[in-house]
Tab-separated table of C-alpha atoms in Angstrom:
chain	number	residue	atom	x	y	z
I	1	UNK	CA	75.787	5.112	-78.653
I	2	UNK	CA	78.501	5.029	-76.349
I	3	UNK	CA	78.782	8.014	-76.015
I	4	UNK	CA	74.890	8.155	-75.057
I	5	UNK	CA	75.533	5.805	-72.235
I	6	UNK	CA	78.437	7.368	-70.868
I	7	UNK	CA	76.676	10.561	-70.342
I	8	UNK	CA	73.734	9.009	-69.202
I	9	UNK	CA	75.755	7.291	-66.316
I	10	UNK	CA	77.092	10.402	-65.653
I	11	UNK	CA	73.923	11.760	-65.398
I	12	UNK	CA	72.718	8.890	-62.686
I	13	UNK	CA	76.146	9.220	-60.834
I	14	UNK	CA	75.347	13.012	-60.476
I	15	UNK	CA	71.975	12.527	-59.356
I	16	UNK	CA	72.822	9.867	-56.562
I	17	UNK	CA	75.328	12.036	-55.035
I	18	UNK	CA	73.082	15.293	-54.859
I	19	UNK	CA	70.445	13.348	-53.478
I	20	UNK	CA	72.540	11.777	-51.227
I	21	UNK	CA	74.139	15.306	-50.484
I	22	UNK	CA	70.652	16.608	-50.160
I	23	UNK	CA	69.477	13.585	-47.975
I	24	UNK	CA	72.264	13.762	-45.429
I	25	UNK	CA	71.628	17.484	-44.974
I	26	UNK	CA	67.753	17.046	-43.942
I	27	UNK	CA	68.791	14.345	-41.901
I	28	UNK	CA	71.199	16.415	-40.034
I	29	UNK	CA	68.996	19.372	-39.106
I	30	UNK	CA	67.798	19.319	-35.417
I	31	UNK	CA	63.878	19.809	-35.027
I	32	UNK	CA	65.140	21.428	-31.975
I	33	UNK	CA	67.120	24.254	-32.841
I	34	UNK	CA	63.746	25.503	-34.440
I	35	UNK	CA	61.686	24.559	-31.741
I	36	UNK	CA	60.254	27.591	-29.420
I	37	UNK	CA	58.865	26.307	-25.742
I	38	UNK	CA	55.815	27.494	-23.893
I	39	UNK	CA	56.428	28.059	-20.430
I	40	UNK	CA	53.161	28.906	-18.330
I	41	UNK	CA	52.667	30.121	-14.487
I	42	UNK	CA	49.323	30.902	-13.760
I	43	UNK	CA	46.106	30.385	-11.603
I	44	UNK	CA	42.635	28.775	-12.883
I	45	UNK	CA	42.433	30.661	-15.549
I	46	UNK	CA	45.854	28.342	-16.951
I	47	UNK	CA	45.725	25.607	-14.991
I	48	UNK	CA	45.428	22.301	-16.927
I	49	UNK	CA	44.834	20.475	-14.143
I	50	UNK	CA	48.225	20.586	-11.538
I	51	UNK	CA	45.298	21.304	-8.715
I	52	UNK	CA	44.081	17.514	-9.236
I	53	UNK	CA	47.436	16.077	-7.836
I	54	UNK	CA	47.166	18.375	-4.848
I	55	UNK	CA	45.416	17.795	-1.463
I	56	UNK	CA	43.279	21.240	-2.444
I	57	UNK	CA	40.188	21.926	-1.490
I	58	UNK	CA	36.576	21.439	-3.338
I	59	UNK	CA	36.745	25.101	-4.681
I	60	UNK	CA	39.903	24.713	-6.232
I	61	UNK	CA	39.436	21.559	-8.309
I	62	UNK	CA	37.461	21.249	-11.671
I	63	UNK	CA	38.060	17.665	-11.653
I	64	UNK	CA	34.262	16.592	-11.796
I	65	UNK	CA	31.507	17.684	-14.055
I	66	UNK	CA	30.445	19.158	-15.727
I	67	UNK	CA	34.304	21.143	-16.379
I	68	UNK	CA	35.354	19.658	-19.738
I	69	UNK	CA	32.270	19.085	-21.273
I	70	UNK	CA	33.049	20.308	-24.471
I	71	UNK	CA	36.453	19.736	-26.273
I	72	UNK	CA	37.600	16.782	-23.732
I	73	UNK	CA	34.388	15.580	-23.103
I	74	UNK	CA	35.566	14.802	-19.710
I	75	UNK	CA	36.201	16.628	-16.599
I	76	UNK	CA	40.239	17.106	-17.262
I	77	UNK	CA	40.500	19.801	-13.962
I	78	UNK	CA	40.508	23.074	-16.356
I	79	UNK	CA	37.635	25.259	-14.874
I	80	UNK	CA	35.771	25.896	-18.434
I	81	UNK	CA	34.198	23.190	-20.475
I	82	UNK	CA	37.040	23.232	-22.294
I	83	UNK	CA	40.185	24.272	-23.569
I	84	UNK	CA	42.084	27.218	-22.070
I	85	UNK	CA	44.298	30.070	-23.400
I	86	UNK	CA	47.373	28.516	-22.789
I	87	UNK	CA	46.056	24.989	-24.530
I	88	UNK	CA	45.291	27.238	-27.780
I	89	UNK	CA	48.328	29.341	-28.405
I	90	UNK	CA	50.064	25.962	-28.164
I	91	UNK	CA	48.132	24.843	-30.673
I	92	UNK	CA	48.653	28.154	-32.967
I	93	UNK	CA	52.847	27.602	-32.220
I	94	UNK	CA	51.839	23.700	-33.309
I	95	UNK	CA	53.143	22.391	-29.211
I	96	UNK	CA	50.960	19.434	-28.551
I	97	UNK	CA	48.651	20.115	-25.835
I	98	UNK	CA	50.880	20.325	-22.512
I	99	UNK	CA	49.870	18.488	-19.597
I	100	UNK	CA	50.059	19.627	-15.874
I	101	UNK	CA	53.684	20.068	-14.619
I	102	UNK	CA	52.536	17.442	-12.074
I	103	UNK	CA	50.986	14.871	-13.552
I	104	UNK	CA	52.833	11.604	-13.369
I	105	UNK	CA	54.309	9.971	-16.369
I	106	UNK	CA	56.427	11.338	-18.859
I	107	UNK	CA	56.976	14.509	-19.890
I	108	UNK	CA	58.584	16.508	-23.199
I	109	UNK	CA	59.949	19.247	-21.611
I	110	UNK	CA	61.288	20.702	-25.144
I	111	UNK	CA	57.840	21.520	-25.340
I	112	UNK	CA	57.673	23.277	-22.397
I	113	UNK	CA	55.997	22.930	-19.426
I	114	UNK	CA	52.211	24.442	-17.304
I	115	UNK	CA	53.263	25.192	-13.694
I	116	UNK	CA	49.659	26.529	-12.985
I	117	UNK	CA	47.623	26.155	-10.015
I	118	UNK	CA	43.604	26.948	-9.259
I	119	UNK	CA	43.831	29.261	-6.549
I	120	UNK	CA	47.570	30.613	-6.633
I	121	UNK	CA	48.721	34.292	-6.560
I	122	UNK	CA	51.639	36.551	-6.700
I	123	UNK	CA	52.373	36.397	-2.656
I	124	UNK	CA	53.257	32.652	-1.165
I	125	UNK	CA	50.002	33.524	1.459
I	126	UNK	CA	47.386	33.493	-1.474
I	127	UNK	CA	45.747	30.442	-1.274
I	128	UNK	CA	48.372	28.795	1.206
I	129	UNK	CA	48.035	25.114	1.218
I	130	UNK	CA	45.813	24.745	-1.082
I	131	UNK	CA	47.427	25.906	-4.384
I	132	UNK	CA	50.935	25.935	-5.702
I	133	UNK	CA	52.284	29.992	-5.352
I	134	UNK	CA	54.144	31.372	-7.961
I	135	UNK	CA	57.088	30.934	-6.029
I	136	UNK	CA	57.067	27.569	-6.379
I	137	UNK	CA	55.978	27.486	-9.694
I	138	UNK	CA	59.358	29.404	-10.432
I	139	UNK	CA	61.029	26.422	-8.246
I	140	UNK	CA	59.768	23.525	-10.424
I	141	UNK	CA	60.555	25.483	-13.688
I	142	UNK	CA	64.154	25.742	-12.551
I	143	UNK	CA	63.845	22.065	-12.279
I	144	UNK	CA	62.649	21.924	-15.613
I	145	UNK	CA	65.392	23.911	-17.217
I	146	UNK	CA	68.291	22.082	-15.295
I	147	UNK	CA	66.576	18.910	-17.047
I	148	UNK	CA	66.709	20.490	-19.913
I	149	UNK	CA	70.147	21.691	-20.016
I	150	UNK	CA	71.265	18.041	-18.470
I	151	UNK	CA	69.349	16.287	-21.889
I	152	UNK	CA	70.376	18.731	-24.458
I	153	UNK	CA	73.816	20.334	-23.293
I	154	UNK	CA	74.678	23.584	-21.843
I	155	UNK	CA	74.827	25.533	-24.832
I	156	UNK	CA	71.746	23.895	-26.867
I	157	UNK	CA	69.649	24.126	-23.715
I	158	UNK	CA	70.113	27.289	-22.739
I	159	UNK	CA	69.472	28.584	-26.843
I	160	UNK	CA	66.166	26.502	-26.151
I	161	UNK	CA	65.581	28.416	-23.430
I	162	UNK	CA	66.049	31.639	-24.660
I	163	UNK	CA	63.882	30.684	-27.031
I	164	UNK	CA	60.970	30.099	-25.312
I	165	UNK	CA	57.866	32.304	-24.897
I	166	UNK	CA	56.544	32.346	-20.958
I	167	UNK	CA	52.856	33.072	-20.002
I	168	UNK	CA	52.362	34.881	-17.014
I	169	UNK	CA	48.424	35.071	-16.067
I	170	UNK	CA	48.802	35.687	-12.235
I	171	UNK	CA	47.641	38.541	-10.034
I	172	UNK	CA	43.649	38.304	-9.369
I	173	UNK	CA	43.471	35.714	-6.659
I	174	UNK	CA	46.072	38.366	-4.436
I	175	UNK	CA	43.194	40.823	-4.067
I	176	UNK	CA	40.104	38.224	-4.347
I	177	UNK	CA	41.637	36.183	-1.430
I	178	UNK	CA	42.566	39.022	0.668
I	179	UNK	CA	38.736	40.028	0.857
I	180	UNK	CA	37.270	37.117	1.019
I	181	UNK	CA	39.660	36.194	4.132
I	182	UNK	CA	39.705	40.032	5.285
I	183	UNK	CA	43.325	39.872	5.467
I	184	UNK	CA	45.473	41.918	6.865
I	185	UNK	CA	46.020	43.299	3.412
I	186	UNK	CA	43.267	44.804	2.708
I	187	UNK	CA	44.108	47.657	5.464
I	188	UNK	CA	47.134	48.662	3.306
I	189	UNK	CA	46.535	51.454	0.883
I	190	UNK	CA	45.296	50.205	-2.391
I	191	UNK	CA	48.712	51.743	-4.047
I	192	UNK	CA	50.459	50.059	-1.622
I	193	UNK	CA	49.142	46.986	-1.794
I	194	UNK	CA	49.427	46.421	-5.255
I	195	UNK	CA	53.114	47.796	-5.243
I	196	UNK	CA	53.355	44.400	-3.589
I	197	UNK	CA	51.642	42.455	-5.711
I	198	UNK	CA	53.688	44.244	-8.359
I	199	UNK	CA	57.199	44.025	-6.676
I	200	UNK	CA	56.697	40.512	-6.434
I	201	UNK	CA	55.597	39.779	-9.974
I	202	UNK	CA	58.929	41.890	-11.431
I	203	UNK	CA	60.706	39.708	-9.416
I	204	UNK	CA	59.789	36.743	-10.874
I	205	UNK	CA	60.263	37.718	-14.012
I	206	UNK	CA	63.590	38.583	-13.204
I	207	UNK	CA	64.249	35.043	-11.966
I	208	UNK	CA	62.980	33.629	-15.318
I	209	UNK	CA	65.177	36.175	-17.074
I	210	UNK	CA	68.408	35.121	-14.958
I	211	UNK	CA	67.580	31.632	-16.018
I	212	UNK	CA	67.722	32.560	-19.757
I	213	UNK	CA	63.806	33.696	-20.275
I	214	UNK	CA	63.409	36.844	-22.260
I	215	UNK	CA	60.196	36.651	-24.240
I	216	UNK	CA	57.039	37.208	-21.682
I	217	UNK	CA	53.027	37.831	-22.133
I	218	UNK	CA	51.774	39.202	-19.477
I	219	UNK	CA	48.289	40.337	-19.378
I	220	UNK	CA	46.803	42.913	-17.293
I	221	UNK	CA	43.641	41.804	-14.669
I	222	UNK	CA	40.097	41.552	-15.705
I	223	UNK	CA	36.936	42.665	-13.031
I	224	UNK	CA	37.662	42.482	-9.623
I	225	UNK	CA	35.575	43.239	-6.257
I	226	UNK	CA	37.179	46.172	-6.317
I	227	UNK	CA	37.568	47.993	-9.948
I	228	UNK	CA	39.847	50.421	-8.243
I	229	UNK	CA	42.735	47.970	-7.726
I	230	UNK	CA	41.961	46.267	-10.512
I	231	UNK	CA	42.691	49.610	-12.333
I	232	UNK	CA	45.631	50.473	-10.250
I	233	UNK	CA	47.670	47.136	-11.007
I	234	UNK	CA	46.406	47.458	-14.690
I	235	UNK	CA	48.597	50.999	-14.692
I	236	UNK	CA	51.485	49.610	-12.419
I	237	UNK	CA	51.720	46.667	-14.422
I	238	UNK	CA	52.360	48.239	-17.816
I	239	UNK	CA	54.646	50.920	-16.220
I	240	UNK	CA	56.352	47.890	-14.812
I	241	UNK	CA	56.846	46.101	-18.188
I	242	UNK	CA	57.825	49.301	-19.963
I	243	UNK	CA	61.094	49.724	-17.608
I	244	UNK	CA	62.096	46.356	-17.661
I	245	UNK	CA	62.592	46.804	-21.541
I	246	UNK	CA	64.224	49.404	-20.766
I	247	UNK	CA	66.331	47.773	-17.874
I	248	UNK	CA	67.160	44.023	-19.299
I	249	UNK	CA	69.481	43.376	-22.577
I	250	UNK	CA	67.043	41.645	-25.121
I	251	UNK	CA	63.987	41.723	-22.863
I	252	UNK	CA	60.625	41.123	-25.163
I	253	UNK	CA	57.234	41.414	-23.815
I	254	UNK	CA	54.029	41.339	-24.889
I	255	UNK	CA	50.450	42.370	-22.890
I	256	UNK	CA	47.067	42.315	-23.742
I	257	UNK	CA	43.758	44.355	-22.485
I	258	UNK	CA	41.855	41.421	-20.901
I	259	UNK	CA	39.917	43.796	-18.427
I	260	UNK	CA	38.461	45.780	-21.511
I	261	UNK	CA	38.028	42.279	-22.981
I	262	UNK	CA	36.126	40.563	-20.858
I	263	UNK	CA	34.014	44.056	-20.076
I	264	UNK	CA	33.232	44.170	-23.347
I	265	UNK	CA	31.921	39.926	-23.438
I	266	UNK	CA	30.010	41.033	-20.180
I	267	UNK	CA	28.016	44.020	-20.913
I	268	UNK	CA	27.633	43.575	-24.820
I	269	UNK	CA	27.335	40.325	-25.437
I	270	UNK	CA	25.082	40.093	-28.645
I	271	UNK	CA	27.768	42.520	-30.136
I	272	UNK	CA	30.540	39.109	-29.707
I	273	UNK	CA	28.493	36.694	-30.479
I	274	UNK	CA	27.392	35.869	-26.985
I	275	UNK	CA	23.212	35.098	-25.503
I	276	UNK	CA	24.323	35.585	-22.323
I	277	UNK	CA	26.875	38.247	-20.417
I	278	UNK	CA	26.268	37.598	-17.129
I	279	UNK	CA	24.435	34.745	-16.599
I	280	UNK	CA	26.876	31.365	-16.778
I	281	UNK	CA	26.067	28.207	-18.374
I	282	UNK	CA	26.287	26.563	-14.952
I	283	UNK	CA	27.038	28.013	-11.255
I	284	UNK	CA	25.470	31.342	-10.170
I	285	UNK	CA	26.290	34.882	-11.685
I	286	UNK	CA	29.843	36.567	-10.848
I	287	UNK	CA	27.494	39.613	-9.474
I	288	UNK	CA	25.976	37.838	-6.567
I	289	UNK	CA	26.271	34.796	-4.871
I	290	UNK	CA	28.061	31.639	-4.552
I	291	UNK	CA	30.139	31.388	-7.824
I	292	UNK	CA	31.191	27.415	-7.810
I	293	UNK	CA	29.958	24.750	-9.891
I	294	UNK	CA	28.129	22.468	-6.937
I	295	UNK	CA	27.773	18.505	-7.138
I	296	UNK	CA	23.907	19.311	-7.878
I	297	UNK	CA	23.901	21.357	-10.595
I	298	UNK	CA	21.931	22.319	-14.178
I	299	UNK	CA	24.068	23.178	-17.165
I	300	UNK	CA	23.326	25.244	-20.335
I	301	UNK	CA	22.624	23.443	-23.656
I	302	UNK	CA	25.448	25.388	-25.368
I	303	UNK	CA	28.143	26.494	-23.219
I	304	UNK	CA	29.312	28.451	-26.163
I	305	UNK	CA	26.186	30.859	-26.083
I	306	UNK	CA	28.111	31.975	-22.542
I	307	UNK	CA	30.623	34.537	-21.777
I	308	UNK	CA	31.062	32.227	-18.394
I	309	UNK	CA	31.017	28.731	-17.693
I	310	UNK	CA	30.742	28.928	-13.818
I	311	UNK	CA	30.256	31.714	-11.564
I	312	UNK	CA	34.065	33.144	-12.494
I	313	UNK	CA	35.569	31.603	-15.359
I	314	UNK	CA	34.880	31.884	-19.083
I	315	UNK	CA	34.069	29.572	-21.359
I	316	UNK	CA	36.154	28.139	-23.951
I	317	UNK	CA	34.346	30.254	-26.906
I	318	UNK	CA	35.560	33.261	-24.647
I	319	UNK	CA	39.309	31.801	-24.521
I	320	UNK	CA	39.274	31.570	-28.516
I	321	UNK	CA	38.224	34.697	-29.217
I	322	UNK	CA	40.984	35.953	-26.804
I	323	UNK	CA	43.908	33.262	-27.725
I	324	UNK	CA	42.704	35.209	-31.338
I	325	UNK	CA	43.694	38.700	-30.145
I	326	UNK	CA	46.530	37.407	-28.388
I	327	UNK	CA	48.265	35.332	-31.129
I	328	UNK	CA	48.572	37.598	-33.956
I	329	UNK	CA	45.929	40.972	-32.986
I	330	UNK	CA	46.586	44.337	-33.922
I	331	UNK	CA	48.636	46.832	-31.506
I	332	UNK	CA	45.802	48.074	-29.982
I	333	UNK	CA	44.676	44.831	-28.911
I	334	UNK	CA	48.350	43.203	-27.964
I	335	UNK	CA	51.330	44.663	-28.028
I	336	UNK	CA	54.284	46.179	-28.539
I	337	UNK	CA	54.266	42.625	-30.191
I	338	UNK	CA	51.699	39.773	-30.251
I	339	UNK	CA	52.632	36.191	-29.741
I	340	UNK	CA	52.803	35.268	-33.094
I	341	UNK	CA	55.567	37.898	-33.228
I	342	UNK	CA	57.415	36.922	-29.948
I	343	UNK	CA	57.412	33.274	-31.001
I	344	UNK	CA	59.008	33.832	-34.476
I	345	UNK	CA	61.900	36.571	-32.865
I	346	UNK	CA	65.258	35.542	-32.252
């Protein structure tokens, strides 16, 4: 019998200390040295809503309705009625939903942060005073990763750094604008002009890389007025990418085929899933016309019947379908890696 106890007590003694042992090792782990950031710079097609903190104008806000009629249920300054692509591969690398860099309040920035802003382009005079350039969306992330570095320590922050994945959906509004303002731009040769648009883009990769950034999606351009630049930054952009690889010690990128994408929503929509290609749930049609959501205004029954919301921008059924490919598609789709890939490399 007492011999039954005594191994029985040092049975429980056992126990307690491997469960203490095992305790005190969970409890010692840091959430963050798993954590990978999102980072995005973009235009409307990321913005979460940085353009309602901005004296913009009326064509670069979607603070009103019907925008966000959908998922939010309110107008939240997204231009869909609902989420967008950067909202949903947060929610595949399971980020809470990031708000806009420049909303007031509090923000986790070991989350990552969405510098986007309605309107903005590669070159500072796209949109000028009305949207936030990329320039100056590279400005406030260097902010961000100073705070960063200041909360966590210079080696932990810049690991978290590293770590992160950046989304860069910029490029569109450099062309758009220059027509619709018949800029000075548009005289340039169409190679030369987007060499510019290009130039500028590398660099601000660079910037991010210099700061400790080496995982990047960057997706080529969908439709524009003119198919032939859209085509010609399409090319320069994946030549681009290619050398930077090639260039840049531990450089990662990913791109996807949005211009095929979306041309294939457009012109086949039954074969998606879609009622309606070019005809959007509210606004007039991106072929002809005035293109923005106005204060009087009808609106679809099911936005998700639409390949577009408004005149320009998809709807969020559109974004899923895409945030699909983009997440974990096959190399034809995204590549050399998807997101699911780039989030889970070292």
């Amino acid at each position: 019998m007492a011999r039954l106890v005594y191994h029985s007590i040092s049975f429980f003694f056992l126990s307690t200390v491997l469960c203490t042992l095992c305790y005190a090792d969970s409890s010692s782990s840091d959430p963050l040295q798993k954590q990978t950031p999102l980072f995005t710079f973009g235009d409307s097609m990321s913005d979460p809503g940085n353009n309602n903190y901005l004296n913009s104008t009326y064509a670069l806000k979607a603070n009103f309705n019907p925008y966000g009629i959908t998922f939010f249920k309110y107008p939240t300054g997204r231009f869909s009625d609902g989420r967008l692509v950067p909202d949903l591969i947060a929610e595949y690398a399971e980020i809470p939903l990031i708000p806009p860099y420049l909303q007031p309040g509090y923000h986790r920035f070991t989350d990552g942060a969405n510098f986007a802003s309605a309107g903005a382009g590669v070159l500072d005079e796209t949109g000028q005073g009305m949207a936030v350039p990329l320039k100056t969306q590279l400005e406030y992330f260097k902010h961000v990763e100073k705070q960063i570095r200041k909360k966590l320590g210079d080696e932990e922050g810049r690991a978290l750094v590293s770590r992160a994945v950046y989304l860069m959906n910029i490029g569109s509004n450099d062309y758009i604008f220059a027509f619709a303002t018949n800029s000075s731009l548009i005289k340039l040769h169409p190679e030369q002009f987007v060499r510019m648009v290009i130039g500028n883009l590398t660099a601000a990769i660079k910037d991010v890389y210099k700061k400790g950034g080496r995982k990047f999606w960057v997706p080529n351009l969908a439709l524009l007025q003119s198919d032939e630049l859209a085509k010609l930054h399409n090319q320069g952009l994946l030549k681009m990418l290619q050398k930077l690889e090639t260039e840049l010690e531990d450089f990662k990128y990913s791109t996807s085929d949005f211009y095929s994408f979306l041309v294939g929503m457009i012109f086949s929509p039954s074969r998606h899933g879609f009622k309606q290609g070019k005809k959007p749930c509210c606004g007039r049609s991106p072929f002809g016309g005035n293109n923005k959501v106005g204060t009087n205004y009808e609106v679809c029954q099911n936005p998700s019947d639409y390949v577009f919301f408004d005149g320009v921008h998809p709807t969020e059924a559109v974004y899923q379908k895409f945030a699909r490919i983009v997440w974990n598609g096959s190399r034809n789709q995204t590549w050399p890696y998807n997101l699911k890939e780039l989030f889970e490399a070292n």
